[in-house]
mmCIF file with all atom_site columns, C-alpha atoms in Angstrom:
data_model
loop_
_atom_site.group_PDB
_atom_site.id
_atom_site.type_symbol
_atom_site.label_atom_id
_atom_site.label_alt_id
_atom_site.label_comp_id
_atom_site.label_asym_id
_atom_site.label_entity_id
_atom_site.label_seq_id
_atom_site.pdbx_PDB_ins_code
_atom_site.Cartn_x
_atom_site.Cartn_y
_atom_site.Cartn_z
_atom_site.occupancy
_atom_site.B_iso_or_equiv
_atom_site.pdbx_formal_charge
_atom_site.auth_seq_id
_atom_site.auth_comp_id
_atom_site.auth_asym_id
_atom_site.auth_atom_id
_atom_site.pdbx_PDB_model_num
ATOM 1   C CA . ALA A 1 1   ? 21.451 -14.605 -67.866 1.00 0.00 ? 1   ALA A CA 1
ATOM 2   C CA . GLN A 1 2   ? 19.894 -18.017 -67.846 1.00 0.00 ? 2   GLN A CA 1
ATOM 3   C CA . SER A 1 3   ? 21.288 -20.559 -65.439 1.00 0.00 ? 3   SER A CA 1
ATOM 4   C CA . VAL A 1 4   ? 20.642 -23.899 -63.854 1.00 0.00 ? 4   VAL A CA 1
ATOM 5   C CA . ALA A 1 5   ? 21.685 -25.105 -60.420 1.00 0.00 ? 5   ALA A CA 1
ATOM 6   C CA . GLN A 1 6   ? 21.878 -28.620 -59.091 1.00 0.00 ? 6   GLN A CA 1
ATOM 7   C CA . PRO A 1 7   ? 22.471 -28.102 -55.380 1.00 0.00 ? 7   PRO A CA 1
ATOM 8   C CA . GLU A 1 8   ? 23.600 -31.651 -54.613 1.00 0.00 ? 8   GLU A CA 1
ATOM 9   C CA . ASP A 1 9   ? 26.826 -33.118 -55.943 1.00 0.00 ? 9   ASP A CA 1
ATOM 10  C CA . GLN A 1 10  ? 25.694 -36.584 -54.918 1.00 0.00 ? 10  GLN A CA 1
ATOM 11  C CA . VAL A 1 11  ? 22.465 -38.271 -53.910 1.00 0.00 ? 11  VAL A CA 1
ATOM 12  C CA . ASN A 1 12  ? 22.503 -41.629 -52.153 1.00 0.00 ? 12  ASN A CA 1
ATOM 13  C CA . VAL A 1 13  ? 19.410 -43.798 -51.992 1.00 0.00 ? 13  VAL A CA 1
ATOM 14  C CA . ALA A 1 14  ? 18.638 -47.425 -51.230 1.00 0.00 ? 14  ALA A CA 1
ATOM 15  C CA . GLU A 1 15  ? 17.251 -49.633 -53.955 1.00 0.00 ? 15  GLU A CA 1
ATOM 16  C CA . GLY A 1 16  ? 13.459 -49.626 -53.920 1.00 0.00 ? 16  GLY A CA 1
ATOM 17  C CA . ASN A 1 17  ? 13.221 -46.233 -52.236 1.00 0.00 ? 17  ASN A CA 1
ATOM 18  C CA . PRO A 1 18  ? 11.975 -43.118 -54.024 1.00 0.00 ? 18  PRO A CA 1
ATOM 19  C CA . LEU A 1 19  ? 14.606 -40.764 -55.376 1.00 0.00 ? 19  LEU A CA 1
ATOM 20  C CA . THR A 1 20  ? 14.713 -37.047 -56.058 1.00 0.00 ? 20  THR A CA 1
ATOM 21  C CA . VAL A 1 21  ? 17.425 -35.134 -57.880 1.00 0.00 ? 21  VAL A CA 1
ATOM 22  C CA . LYS A 1 22  ? 16.991 -31.406 -57.484 1.00 0.00 ? 22  LYS A CA 1
ATOM 23  C CA . CYS A 1 23  ? 17.237 -28.669 -60.091 1.00 0.00 ? 23  CYS A CA 1
ATOM 24  C CA . THR A 1 24  ? 16.460 -24.971 -59.934 1.00 0.00 ? 24  THR A CA 1
ATOM 25  C CA . TYR A 1 25  ? 16.603 -22.567 -62.808 1.00 0.00 ? 25  TYR A CA 1
ATOM 26  C CA . SER A 1 26  ? 16.752 -18.897 -63.635 1.00 0.00 ? 26  SER A CA 1
ATOM 27  C CA . VAL A 1 27  ? 15.407 -17.734 -66.978 1.00 0.00 ? 27  VAL A CA 1
ATOM 28  C CA . SER A 1 28  ? 13.804 -14.757 -68.599 1.00 0.00 ? 28  SER A CA 1
ATOM 29  C CA . GLY A 1 29  ? 10.734 -15.845 -70.467 1.00 0.00 ? 29  GLY A CA 1
ATOM 30  C CA . ASN A 1 30  ? 9.286  -19.316 -70.699 1.00 0.00 ? 30  ASN A CA 1
ATOM 31  C CA . PRO A 1 31  ? 11.677 -22.042 -69.579 1.00 0.00 ? 31  PRO A CA 1
ATOM 32  C CA . TYR A 1 32  ? 12.368 -25.097 -71.672 1.00 0.00 ? 32  TYR A CA 1
ATOM 33  C CA . LEU A 1 33  ? 13.835 -27.636 -69.265 1.00 0.00 ? 33  LEU A CA 1
ATOM 34  C CA . PHE A 1 34  ? 15.534 -30.953 -69.852 1.00 0.00 ? 34  PHE A CA 1
ATOM 35  C CA . TRP A 1 35  ? 16.992 -33.876 -67.927 1.00 0.00 ? 35  TRP A CA 1
ATOM 36  C CA . TYR A 1 36  ? 19.777 -36.039 -69.273 1.00 0.00 ? 36  TYR A CA 1
ATOM 37  C CA . VAL A 1 37  ? 21.633 -39.008 -67.790 1.00 0.00 ? 37  VAL A CA 1
ATOM 38  C CA . GLN A 1 38  ? 25.248 -39.970 -68.402 1.00 0.00 ? 38  GLN A CA 1
ATOM 39  C CA . TYR A 1 39  ? 26.556 -43.443 -67.691 1.00 0.00 ? 39  TYR A CA 1
ATOM 40  C CA . PRO A 1 40  ? 30.328 -43.963 -67.371 1.00 0.00 ? 40  PRO A CA 1
ATOM 41  C CA . ASN A 1 41  ? 32.157 -43.585 -70.674 1.00 0.00 ? 41  ASN A CA 1
ATOM 42  C CA . ARG A 1 42  ? 28.911 -42.903 -72.495 1.00 0.00 ? 42  ARG A CA 1
ATOM 43  C CA . GLY A 1 43  ? 27.200 -39.928 -74.046 1.00 0.00 ? 43  GLY A CA 1
ATOM 44  C CA . LEU A 1 44  ? 24.233 -38.101 -72.596 1.00 0.00 ? 44  LEU A CA 1
ATOM 45  C CA . GLN A 1 45  ? 20.888 -39.829 -72.866 1.00 0.00 ? 45  GLN A CA 1
ATOM 46  C CA . PHE A 1 46  ? 17.695 -37.798 -72.955 1.00 0.00 ? 46  PHE A CA 1
ATOM 47  C CA . LEU A 1 47  ? 15.233 -38.568 -70.157 1.00 0.00 ? 47  LEU A CA 1
ATOM 48  C CA . LEU A 1 48  ? 12.484 -35.976 -70.388 1.00 0.00 ? 48  LEU A CA 1
ATOM 49  C CA . LYS A 1 49  ? 11.648 -32.349 -71.041 1.00 0.00 ? 49  LYS A CA 1
ATOM 50  C CA . TYR A 1 50  ? 9.189  -29.652 -70.091 1.00 0.00 ? 50  TYR A CA 1
ATOM 51  C CA . ILE A 1 51  ? 8.075  -27.236 -72.783 1.00 0.00 ? 51  ILE A CA 1
ATOM 52  C CA . THR A 1 52  ? 4.524  -26.362 -71.819 1.00 0.00 ? 52  THR A CA 1
ATOM 53  C CA . GLY A 1 53  ? 1.397  -27.988 -70.467 1.00 0.00 ? 53  GLY A CA 1
ATOM 54  C CA . ASP A 1 54  ? 1.109  -30.419 -67.582 1.00 0.00 ? 54  ASP A CA 1
ATOM 55  C CA . ASN A 1 55  ? 3.551  -29.660 -64.773 1.00 0.00 ? 55  ASN A CA 1
ATOM 56  C CA . LEU A 1 56  ? 4.253  -33.361 -64.253 1.00 0.00 ? 56  LEU A CA 1
ATOM 57  C CA . VAL A 1 57  ? 6.329  -34.734 -67.086 1.00 0.00 ? 57  VAL A CA 1
ATOM 58  C CA . LYS A 1 58  ? 6.885  -38.456 -67.567 1.00 0.00 ? 58  LYS A CA 1
ATOM 59  C CA . GLY A 1 59  ? 10.001 -39.720 -69.257 1.00 0.00 ? 59  GLY A CA 1
ATOM 60  C CA . SER A 1 60  ? 12.145 -42.736 -69.964 1.00 0.00 ? 60  SER A CA 1
ATOM 61  C CA . TYR A 1 61  ? 12.974 -45.574 -67.533 1.00 0.00 ? 61  TYR A CA 1
ATOM 62  C CA . GLY A 1 62  ? 10.194 -44.628 -65.107 1.00 0.00 ? 62  GLY A CA 1
ATOM 63  C CA . PHE A 1 63  ? 11.516 -41.143 -64.392 1.00 0.00 ? 63  PHE A CA 1
ATOM 64  C CA . GLU A 1 64  ? 9.321  -38.104 -64.039 1.00 0.00 ? 64  GLU A CA 1
ATOM 65  C CA . ALA A 1 65  ? 9.867  -34.451 -63.241 1.00 0.00 ? 65  ALA A CA 1
ATOM 66  C CA . GLU A 1 66  ? 7.707  -31.786 -61.729 1.00 0.00 ? 66  GLU A CA 1
ATOM 67  C CA . PHE A 1 67  ? 7.841  -28.252 -63.073 1.00 0.00 ? 67  PHE A CA 1
ATOM 68  C CA . ASN A 1 68  ? 7.159  -25.676 -60.351 1.00 0.00 ? 68  ASN A CA 1
ATOM 69  C CA . LYS A 1 69  ? 7.064  -22.141 -61.678 1.00 0.00 ? 69  LYS A CA 1
ATOM 70  C CA . SER A 1 70  ? 6.710  -20.405 -58.308 1.00 0.00 ? 70  SER A CA 1
ATOM 71  C CA . GLN A 1 71  ? 9.741  -22.217 -56.904 1.00 0.00 ? 71  GLN A CA 1
ATOM 72  C CA . THR A 1 72  ? 11.599 -22.171 -60.258 1.00 0.00 ? 72  THR A CA 1
ATOM 73  C CA . SER A 1 73  ? 12.335 -25.848 -59.839 1.00 0.00 ? 73  SER A CA 1
ATOM 74  C CA . PHE A 1 74  ? 12.310 -28.924 -62.039 1.00 0.00 ? 74  PHE A CA 1
ATOM 75  C CA . HIS A 1 75  ? 13.144 -31.851 -59.768 1.00 0.00 ? 75  HIS A CA 1
ATOM 76  C CA . LEU A 1 76  ? 13.665 -35.318 -61.208 1.00 0.00 ? 76  LEU A CA 1
ATOM 77  C CA . LYS A 1 77  ? 11.889 -38.156 -59.422 1.00 0.00 ? 77  LYS A CA 1
ATOM 78  C CA . LYS A 1 78  ? 11.400 -41.893 -59.529 1.00 0.00 ? 78  LYS A CA 1
ATOM 79  C CA . PRO A 1 79  ? 9.101  -43.839 -57.203 1.00 0.00 ? 79  PRO A CA 1
ATOM 80  C CA . SER A 1 80  ? 11.405 -46.843 -56.806 1.00 0.00 ? 80  SER A CA 1
ATOM 81  C CA . ALA A 1 81  ? 15.142 -46.617 -57.478 1.00 0.00 ? 81  ALA A CA 1
ATOM 82  C CA . LEU A 1 82  ? 17.146 -49.358 -59.168 1.00 0.00 ? 82  LEU A CA 1
ATOM 83  C CA . VAL A 1 83  ? 20.860 -50.030 -58.796 1.00 0.00 ? 83  VAL A CA 1
ATOM 84  C CA . SER A 1 84  ? 21.102 -49.552 -62.547 1.00 0.00 ? 84  SER A CA 1
ATOM 85  C CA . ASP A 1 85  ? 19.896 -45.942 -62.120 1.00 0.00 ? 85  ASP A CA 1
ATOM 86  C CA . SER A 1 86  ? 23.296 -45.091 -60.645 1.00 0.00 ? 86  SER A CA 1
ATOM 87  C CA . ALA A 1 87  ? 24.753 -42.493 -62.995 1.00 0.00 ? 87  ALA A CA 1
ATOM 88  C CA . LEU A 1 88  ? 25.417 -38.776 -63.472 1.00 0.00 ? 88  LEU A CA 1
ATOM 89  C CA . TYR A 1 89  ? 22.308 -36.663 -64.027 1.00 0.00 ? 89  TYR A CA 1
ATOM 90  C CA . PHE A 1 90  ? 22.200 -33.275 -65.708 1.00 0.00 ? 90  PHE A CA 1
ATOM 91  C CA . CYS A 1 91  ? 19.484 -30.669 -65.702 1.00 0.00 ? 91  CYS A CA 1
ATOM 92  C CA . ALA A 1 92  ? 19.533 -28.199 -68.590 1.00 0.00 ? 92  ALA A CA 1
ATOM 93  C CA . VAL A 1 93  ? 17.685 -25.126 -69.763 1.00 0.00 ? 93  VAL A CA 1
ATOM 94  C CA . ARG A 1 94  ? 17.403 -23.838 -73.285 1.00 0.00 ? 94  ARG A CA 1
ATOM 95  C CA . GLY A 1 95  ? 19.403 -20.698 -73.957 1.00 0.00 ? 95  GLY A CA 1
ATOM 96  C CA . PRO A 1 96  ? 17.888 -17.228 -74.078 1.00 0.00 ? 96  PRO A CA 1
ATOM 97  C CA . SER A 1 97  ? 17.755 -16.575 -77.799 1.00 0.00 ? 97  SER A CA 1
ATOM 98  C CA . SER A 1 98  ? 14.669 -17.695 -79.627 1.00 0.00 ? 98  SER A CA 1
ATOM 99  C CA . ASN A 1 99  ? 16.547 -18.881 -82.702 1.00 0.00 ? 99  ASN A CA 1
ATOM 100 C CA . THR A 1 100 ? 18.958 -21.202 -80.959 1.00 0.00 ? 100 THR A CA 1
ATOM 101 C CA . GLY A 1 101 ? 18.410 -24.346 -79.010 1.00 0.00 ? 101 GLY A CA 1
ATOM 102 C CA . LYS A 1 102 ? 21.733 -24.277 -77.148 1.00 0.00 ? 102 LYS A CA 1
ATOM 103 C CA . LEU A 1 103 ? 21.497 -25.877 -73.738 1.00 0.00 ? 103 LEU A CA 1
ATOM 104 C CA . ILE A 1 104 ? 22.878 -24.506 -70.492 1.00 0.00 ? 104 ILE A CA 1
ATOM 105 C CA . PHE A 1 105 ? 23.678 -27.368 -68.138 1.00 0.00 ? 105 PHE A CA 1
ATOM 106 C CA . GLY A 1 106 ? 23.859 -27.664 -64.396 1.00 0.00 ? 106 GLY A CA 1
ATOM 107 C CA . GLN A 1 107 ? 26.990 -29.087 -62.842 1.00 0.00 ? 107 GLN A CA 1
ATOM 108 C CA . GLY A 1 108 ? 25.518 -32.557 -62.571 1.00 0.00 ? 108 GLY A CA 1
ATOM 109 C CA . THR A 1 109 ? 24.429 -34.783 -59.683 1.00 0.00 ? 109 THR A CA 1
ATOM 110 C CA . THR A 1 110 ? 25.820 -38.244 -59.131 1.00 0.00 ? 110 THR A CA 1
ATOM 111 C CA . LEU A 1 111 ? 23.116 -40.684 -58.124 1.00 0.00 ? 111 LEU A CA 1
ATOM 112 C CA . GLN A 1 112 ? 24.264 -43.696 -56.161 1.00 0.00 ? 112 GLN A CA 1
ATOM 113 C CA . VAL A 1 113 ? 21.687 -46.426 -55.591 1.00 0.00 ? 113 VAL A CA 1
ATOM 114 C CA . LYS A 1 114 ? 22.789 -49.053 -53.099 1.00 0.00 ? 114 LYS A CA 1
ATOM 115 C CA . PRO A 1 115 ? 21.401 -52.594 -52.993 1.00 0.00 ? 115 PRO A CA 1
ATOM 116 C CA . ASP B 2 1   ? 21.871 -45.595 -79.606 1.00 0.00 ? 1   ASP B CA 1
ATOM 117 C CA . SER B 2 2   ? 20.987 -41.959 -80.277 1.00 0.00 ? 2   SER B CA 1
ATOM 118 C CA . GLY B 2 3   ? 21.708 -42.087 -84.002 1.00 0.00 ? 3   GLY B CA 1
ATOM 119 C CA . VAL B 2 4   ? 24.457 -39.460 -83.674 1.00 0.00 ? 4   VAL B CA 1
ATOM 120 C CA . THR B 2 5   ? 27.915 -40.748 -84.517 1.00 0.00 ? 5   THR B CA 1
ATOM 121 C CA . GLN B 2 6   ? 31.260 -39.255 -83.593 1.00 0.00 ? 6   GLN B CA 1
ATOM 122 C CA . THR B 2 7   ? 34.762 -40.174 -84.637 1.00 0.00 ? 7   THR B CA 1
ATOM 123 C CA . PRO B 2 8   ? 37.284 -40.846 -83.330 1.00 0.00 ? 8   PRO B CA 1
ATOM 124 C CA . LYS B 2 9   ? 36.312 -42.158 -79.893 1.00 0.00 ? 9   LYS B CA 1
ATOM 125 C CA . HIS B 2 10  ? 39.689 -41.371 -78.425 1.00 0.00 ? 10  HIS B CA 1
ATOM 126 C CA . LEU B 2 11  ? 42.442 -39.018 -79.486 1.00 0.00 ? 11  LEU B CA 1
ATOM 127 C CA . ILE B 2 12  ? 45.852 -38.571 -77.914 1.00 0.00 ? 12  ILE B CA 1
ATOM 128 C CA . THR B 2 13  ? 48.035 -35.793 -79.187 1.00 0.00 ? 13  THR B CA 1
ATOM 129 C CA . ALA B 2 14  ? 50.720 -33.348 -78.126 1.00 0.00 ? 14  ALA B CA 1
ATOM 130 C CA . THR B 2 15  ? 50.598 -29.688 -77.240 1.00 0.00 ? 15  THR B CA 1
ATOM 131 C CA . GLY B 2 16  ? 50.695 -27.386 -80.238 1.00 0.00 ? 16  GLY B CA 1
ATOM 132 C CA . GLN B 2 17  ? 49.087 -29.900 -82.545 1.00 0.00 ? 17  GLN B CA 1
ATOM 133 C CA . ARG B 2 18  ? 45.826 -29.660 -84.488 1.00 0.00 ? 18  ARG B CA 1
ATOM 134 C CA . VAL B 2 19  ? 43.018 -32.223 -84.514 1.00 0.00 ? 19  VAL B CA 1
ATOM 135 C CA . THR B 2 20  ? 39.677 -32.624 -86.244 1.00 0.00 ? 20  THR B CA 1
ATOM 136 C CA . LEU B 2 21  ? 36.647 -34.193 -84.609 1.00 0.00 ? 21  LEU B CA 1
ATOM 137 C CA . ARG B 2 22  ? 33.827 -35.442 -86.788 1.00 0.00 ? 22  ARG B CA 1
ATOM 138 C CA . CYS B 2 23  ? 30.102 -35.728 -86.167 1.00 0.00 ? 23  CYS B CA 1
ATOM 139 C CA . SER B 2 24  ? 27.253 -37.171 -88.190 1.00 0.00 ? 24  SER B CA 1
ATOM 140 C CA . PRO B 2 25  ? 23.802 -36.078 -87.008 1.00 0.00 ? 25  PRO B CA 1
ATOM 141 C CA . ARG B 2 26  ? 20.672 -38.169 -86.840 1.00 0.00 ? 26  ARG B CA 1
ATOM 142 C CA . SER B 2 27  ? 18.966 -38.646 -90.167 1.00 0.00 ? 27  SER B CA 1
ATOM 143 C CA . GLY B 2 28  ? 16.880 -35.582 -90.954 1.00 0.00 ? 28  GLY B CA 1
ATOM 144 C CA . ASP B 2 29  ? 18.308 -33.336 -88.233 1.00 0.00 ? 29  ASP B CA 1
ATOM 145 C CA . LEU B 2 30  ? 19.511 -29.993 -89.526 1.00 0.00 ? 30  LEU B CA 1
ATOM 146 C CA . SER B 2 31  ? 21.000 -28.618 -86.310 1.00 0.00 ? 31  SER B CA 1
ATOM 147 C CA . VAL B 2 32  ? 24.336 -29.706 -84.900 1.00 0.00 ? 32  VAL B CA 1
ATOM 148 C CA . TYR B 2 33  ? 25.720 -28.577 -81.567 1.00 0.00 ? 33  TYR B CA 1
ATOM 149 C CA . TRP B 2 34  ? 29.175 -29.007 -80.062 1.00 0.00 ? 34  TRP B CA 1
ATOM 150 C CA . TYR B 2 35  ? 29.766 -29.201 -76.309 1.00 0.00 ? 35  TYR B CA 1
ATOM 151 C CA . GLN B 2 36  ? 32.878 -29.620 -74.196 1.00 0.00 ? 36  GLN B CA 1
ATOM 152 C CA . GLN B 2 37  ? 32.826 -31.564 -70.933 1.00 0.00 ? 37  GLN B CA 1
ATOM 153 C CA . SER B 2 38  ? 35.696 -31.100 -68.516 1.00 0.00 ? 38  SER B CA 1
ATOM 154 C CA . LEU B 2 39  ? 36.109 -31.603 -64.796 1.00 0.00 ? 39  LEU B CA 1
ATOM 155 C CA . ASP B 2 40  ? 36.621 -27.934 -64.017 1.00 0.00 ? 40  ASP B CA 1
ATOM 156 C CA . GLN B 2 41  ? 34.182 -26.341 -66.504 1.00 0.00 ? 41  GLN B CA 1
ATOM 157 C CA . GLY B 2 42  ? 31.451 -28.964 -66.627 1.00 0.00 ? 42  GLY B CA 1
ATOM 158 C CA . LEU B 2 43  ? 29.373 -29.170 -69.796 1.00 0.00 ? 43  LEU B CA 1
ATOM 159 C CA . GLN B 2 44  ? 29.816 -26.052 -71.915 1.00 0.00 ? 44  GLN B CA 1
ATOM 160 C CA . PHE B 2 45  ? 28.164 -25.149 -75.187 1.00 0.00 ? 45  PHE B CA 1
ATOM 161 C CA . LEU B 2 46  ? 30.670 -24.314 -77.906 1.00 0.00 ? 46  LEU B CA 1
ATOM 162 C CA . ILE B 2 47  ? 28.859 -23.691 -81.167 1.00 0.00 ? 47  ILE B CA 1
ATOM 163 C CA . GLN B 2 48  ? 25.723 -24.515 -83.167 1.00 0.00 ? 48  GLN B CA 1
ATOM 164 C CA . TYR B 2 49  ? 25.198 -24.937 -86.881 1.00 0.00 ? 49  TYR B CA 1
ATOM 165 C CA . TYR B 2 50  ? 21.892 -25.093 -88.661 1.00 0.00 ? 50  TYR B CA 1
ATOM 166 C CA . ASN B 2 51  ? 21.765 -26.365 -92.237 1.00 0.00 ? 51  ASN B CA 1
ATOM 167 C CA . GLY B 2 52  ? 25.317 -25.270 -92.919 1.00 0.00 ? 52  GLY B CA 1
ATOM 168 C CA . GLU B 2 53  ? 25.154 -21.867 -91.269 1.00 0.00 ? 53  GLU B CA 1
ATOM 169 C CA . GLU B 2 54  ? 26.521 -20.862 -87.881 1.00 0.00 ? 54  GLU B CA 1
ATOM 170 C CA . ARG B 2 55  ? 23.550 -20.206 -85.601 1.00 0.00 ? 55  ARG B CA 1
ATOM 171 C CA . ALA B 2 56  ? 25.008 -19.569 -82.145 1.00 0.00 ? 56  ALA B CA 1
ATOM 172 C CA . LYS B 2 57  ? 28.349 -19.346 -80.469 1.00 0.00 ? 57  LYS B CA 1
ATOM 173 C CA . GLY B 2 58  ? 29.285 -20.033 -76.874 1.00 0.00 ? 58  GLY B CA 1
ATOM 174 C CA . ASN B 2 59  ? 32.604 -19.608 -75.113 1.00 0.00 ? 59  ASN B CA 1
ATOM 175 C CA . ILE B 2 60  ? 34.509 -21.145 -77.959 1.00 0.00 ? 60  ILE B CA 1
ATOM 176 C CA . LEU B 2 61  ? 38.194 -20.312 -78.117 1.00 0.00 ? 61  LEU B CA 1
ATOM 177 C CA . GLU B 2 62  ? 39.580 -18.596 -81.206 1.00 0.00 ? 62  GLU B CA 1
ATOM 178 C CA . ARG B 2 63  ? 41.843 -21.626 -81.667 1.00 0.00 ? 63  ARG B CA 1
ATOM 179 C CA . PHE B 2 64  ? 38.721 -23.706 -82.211 1.00 0.00 ? 64  PHE B CA 1
ATOM 180 C CA . SER B 2 65  ? 36.553 -23.621 -85.317 1.00 0.00 ? 65  SER B CA 1
ATOM 181 C CA . ALA B 2 66  ? 33.761 -25.679 -86.772 1.00 0.00 ? 66  ALA B CA 1
ATOM 182 C CA . GLN B 2 67  ? 31.784 -26.125 -89.923 1.00 0.00 ? 67  GLN B CA 1
ATOM 183 C CA . GLN B 2 68  ? 28.813 -28.037 -91.225 1.00 0.00 ? 68  GLN B CA 1
ATOM 184 C CA . PHE B 2 69  ? 28.979 -29.529 -94.676 1.00 0.00 ? 69  PHE B CA 1
ATOM 185 C CA . PRO B 2 70  ? 26.244 -29.891 -97.323 1.00 0.00 ? 70  PRO B CA 1
ATOM 186 C CA . ASP B 2 71  ? 25.652 -33.503 -96.244 1.00 0.00 ? 71  ASP B CA 1
ATOM 187 C CA . LEU B 2 72  ? 25.049 -32.054 -92.727 1.00 0.00 ? 72  LEU B CA 1
ATOM 188 C CA . HIS B 2 73  ? 27.985 -33.715 -91.032 1.00 0.00 ? 73  HIS B CA 1
ATOM 189 C CA . SER B 2 74  ? 30.076 -31.374 -88.919 1.00 0.00 ? 74  SER B CA 1
ATOM 190 C CA . GLU B 2 75  ? 33.697 -31.063 -87.968 1.00 0.00 ? 75  GLU B CA 1
ATOM 191 C CA . LEU B 2 76  ? 35.249 -29.353 -84.982 1.00 0.00 ? 76  LEU B CA 1
ATOM 192 C CA . ASN B 2 77  ? 38.824 -28.241 -85.515 1.00 0.00 ? 77  ASN B CA 1
ATOM 193 C CA . LEU B 2 78  ? 41.043 -27.650 -82.507 1.00 0.00 ? 78  LEU B CA 1
ATOM 194 C CA . SER B 2 79  ? 44.438 -26.077 -83.125 1.00 0.00 ? 79  SER B CA 1
ATOM 195 C CA . SER B 2 80  ? 47.489 -25.028 -81.115 1.00 0.00 ? 80  SER B CA 1
ATOM 196 C CA . LEU B 2 81  ? 46.350 -27.492 -78.511 1.00 0.00 ? 81  LEU B CA 1
ATOM 197 C CA . GLU B 2 82  ? 47.086 -26.912 -74.850 1.00 0.00 ? 82  GLU B CA 1
ATOM 198 C CA . LEU B 2 83  ? 46.981 -29.275 -71.903 1.00 0.00 ? 83  LEU B CA 1
ATOM 199 C CA . GLY B 2 84  ? 43.763 -27.630 -70.751 1.00 0.00 ? 84  GLY B CA 1
ATOM 200 C CA . ASP B 2 85  ? 41.991 -28.621 -73.935 1.00 0.00 ? 85  ASP B CA 1
ATOM 201 C CA . SER B 2 86  ? 41.906 -32.203 -72.719 1.00 0.00 ? 86  SER B CA 1
ATOM 202 C CA . ALA B 2 87  ? 38.212 -32.980 -72.376 1.00 0.00 ? 87  ALA B CA 1
ATOM 203 C CA . LEU B 2 88  ? 35.286 -34.948 -73.701 1.00 0.00 ? 88  LEU B CA 1
ATOM 204 C CA . TYR B 2 89  ? 33.785 -33.311 -76.781 1.00 0.00 ? 89  TYR B CA 1
ATOM 205 C CA . PHE B 2 90  ? 30.175 -34.065 -77.572 1.00 0.00 ? 90  PHE B CA 1
ATOM 206 C CA . CYS B 2 91  ? 28.177 -33.474 -80.658 1.00 0.00 ? 91  CYS B CA 1
ATOM 207 C CA . ALA B 2 92  ? 24.384 -33.318 -80.526 1.00 0.00 ? 92  ALA B CA 1
ATOM 208 C CA . SER B 2 93  ? 21.742 -32.922 -83.188 1.00 0.00 ? 93  SER B CA 1
ATOM 209 C CA . SER B 2 94  ? 18.129 -31.871 -83.238 1.00 0.00 ? 94  SER B CA 1
ATOM 210 C CA . ALA B 2 95  ? 15.290 -31.230 -85.589 1.00 0.00 ? 95  ALA B CA 1
ATOM 211 C CA . GLN B 2 96  ? 14.141 -27.705 -86.257 1.00 0.00 ? 96  GLN B CA 1
ATOM 212 C CA . GLY B 2 97  ? 11.728 -26.143 -83.811 1.00 0.00 ? 97  GLY B CA 1
ATOM 213 C CA . VAL B 2 98  ? 11.434 -24.579 -80.419 1.00 0.00 ? 98  VAL B CA 1
ATOM 214 C CA . GLY B 2 99  ? 12.153 -27.010 -77.639 1.00 0.00 ? 99  GLY B CA 1
ATOM 215 C CA . GLU B 2 100 ? 13.301 -29.834 -79.889 1.00 0.00 ? 100 GLU B CA 1
ATOM 216 C CA . THR B 2 101 ? 15.269 -32.498 -78.058 1.00 0.00 ? 101 THR B CA 1
ATOM 217 C CA . GLN B 2 102 ? 18.998 -32.665 -78.620 1.00 0.00 ? 102 GLN B CA 1
ATOM 218 C CA . TYR B 2 103 ? 20.360 -36.176 -79.050 1.00 0.00 ? 103 TYR B CA 1
ATOM 219 C CA . PHE B 2 104 ? 23.979 -36.656 -78.103 1.00 0.00 ? 104 PHE B CA 1
ATOM 220 C CA . GLY B 2 105 ? 26.686 -38.719 -79.659 1.00 0.00 ? 105 GLY B CA 1
ATOM 221 C CA . PRO B 2 106 ? 29.051 -40.911 -77.621 1.00 0.00 ? 106 PRO B CA 1
ATOM 222 C CA . GLY B 2 107 ? 31.716 -38.207 -77.560 1.00 0.00 ? 107 GLY B CA 1
ATOM 223 C CA . THR B 2 108 ? 35.387 -37.928 -78.448 1.00 0.00 ? 108 THR B CA 1
ATOM 224 C CA . ARG B 2 109 ? 37.813 -38.083 -75.551 1.00 0.00 ? 109 ARG B CA 1
ATOM 225 C CA . LEU B 2 110 ? 40.784 -35.821 -76.261 1.00 0.00 ? 110 LEU B CA 1
ATOM 226 C CA . LEU B 2 111 ? 43.962 -36.095 -74.280 1.00 0.00 ? 111 LEU B CA 1
ATOM 227 C CA . VAL B 2 112 ? 46.660 -33.506 -74.886 1.00 0.00 ? 112 VAL B CA 1
ATOM 228 C CA . LEU B 2 113 ? 50.071 -34.472 -73.539 1.00 0.00 ? 113 LEU B CA 1
#
């Protein structure tokens, strides 16, 4: 079965420092991986995705993610964190069937950026 | 703004009741997905429709049902509500194709008292 794990419930980082939010996955076949962000009382906003190609994916708001097949990881990164980046981040993998795009989500990681 | 709309934003009801949540996908998107977000279960896929037909089903309870209409809007019906059904219900839509991005609506917060 396909699954996603986000090993950290919360990540704390100082403003201006680089941030990493970790994600590992387990899939059969080629993984389609996604990152979403959720601000309080809001829906999920798409940040970026990996389908194929370059292992370094660039997304919205200065975020990027590195796909590592050997480590089955897809960590989200940003070179310089902003206080406004504080939110709940979800990693997701597309489900196993080829005719459905249903997403399987990790449990989420709260990012806290302190001034 | 993702372009996906959901109504109502909030819903408060009593156990045993039935409610209907509505979703309008982004213009041109044929796929609609429903997800439930709760503190204990996290974000769980419920069901997907593609151009009016059910495409995939997750751990959706038998008390829950959905449909997608010819104008592509979708409704999620929740019946015989229980306290544990209290959650945030999201709708998402996507274009056809492998790896297409799902865009989420703002959600409907359901509280069952």
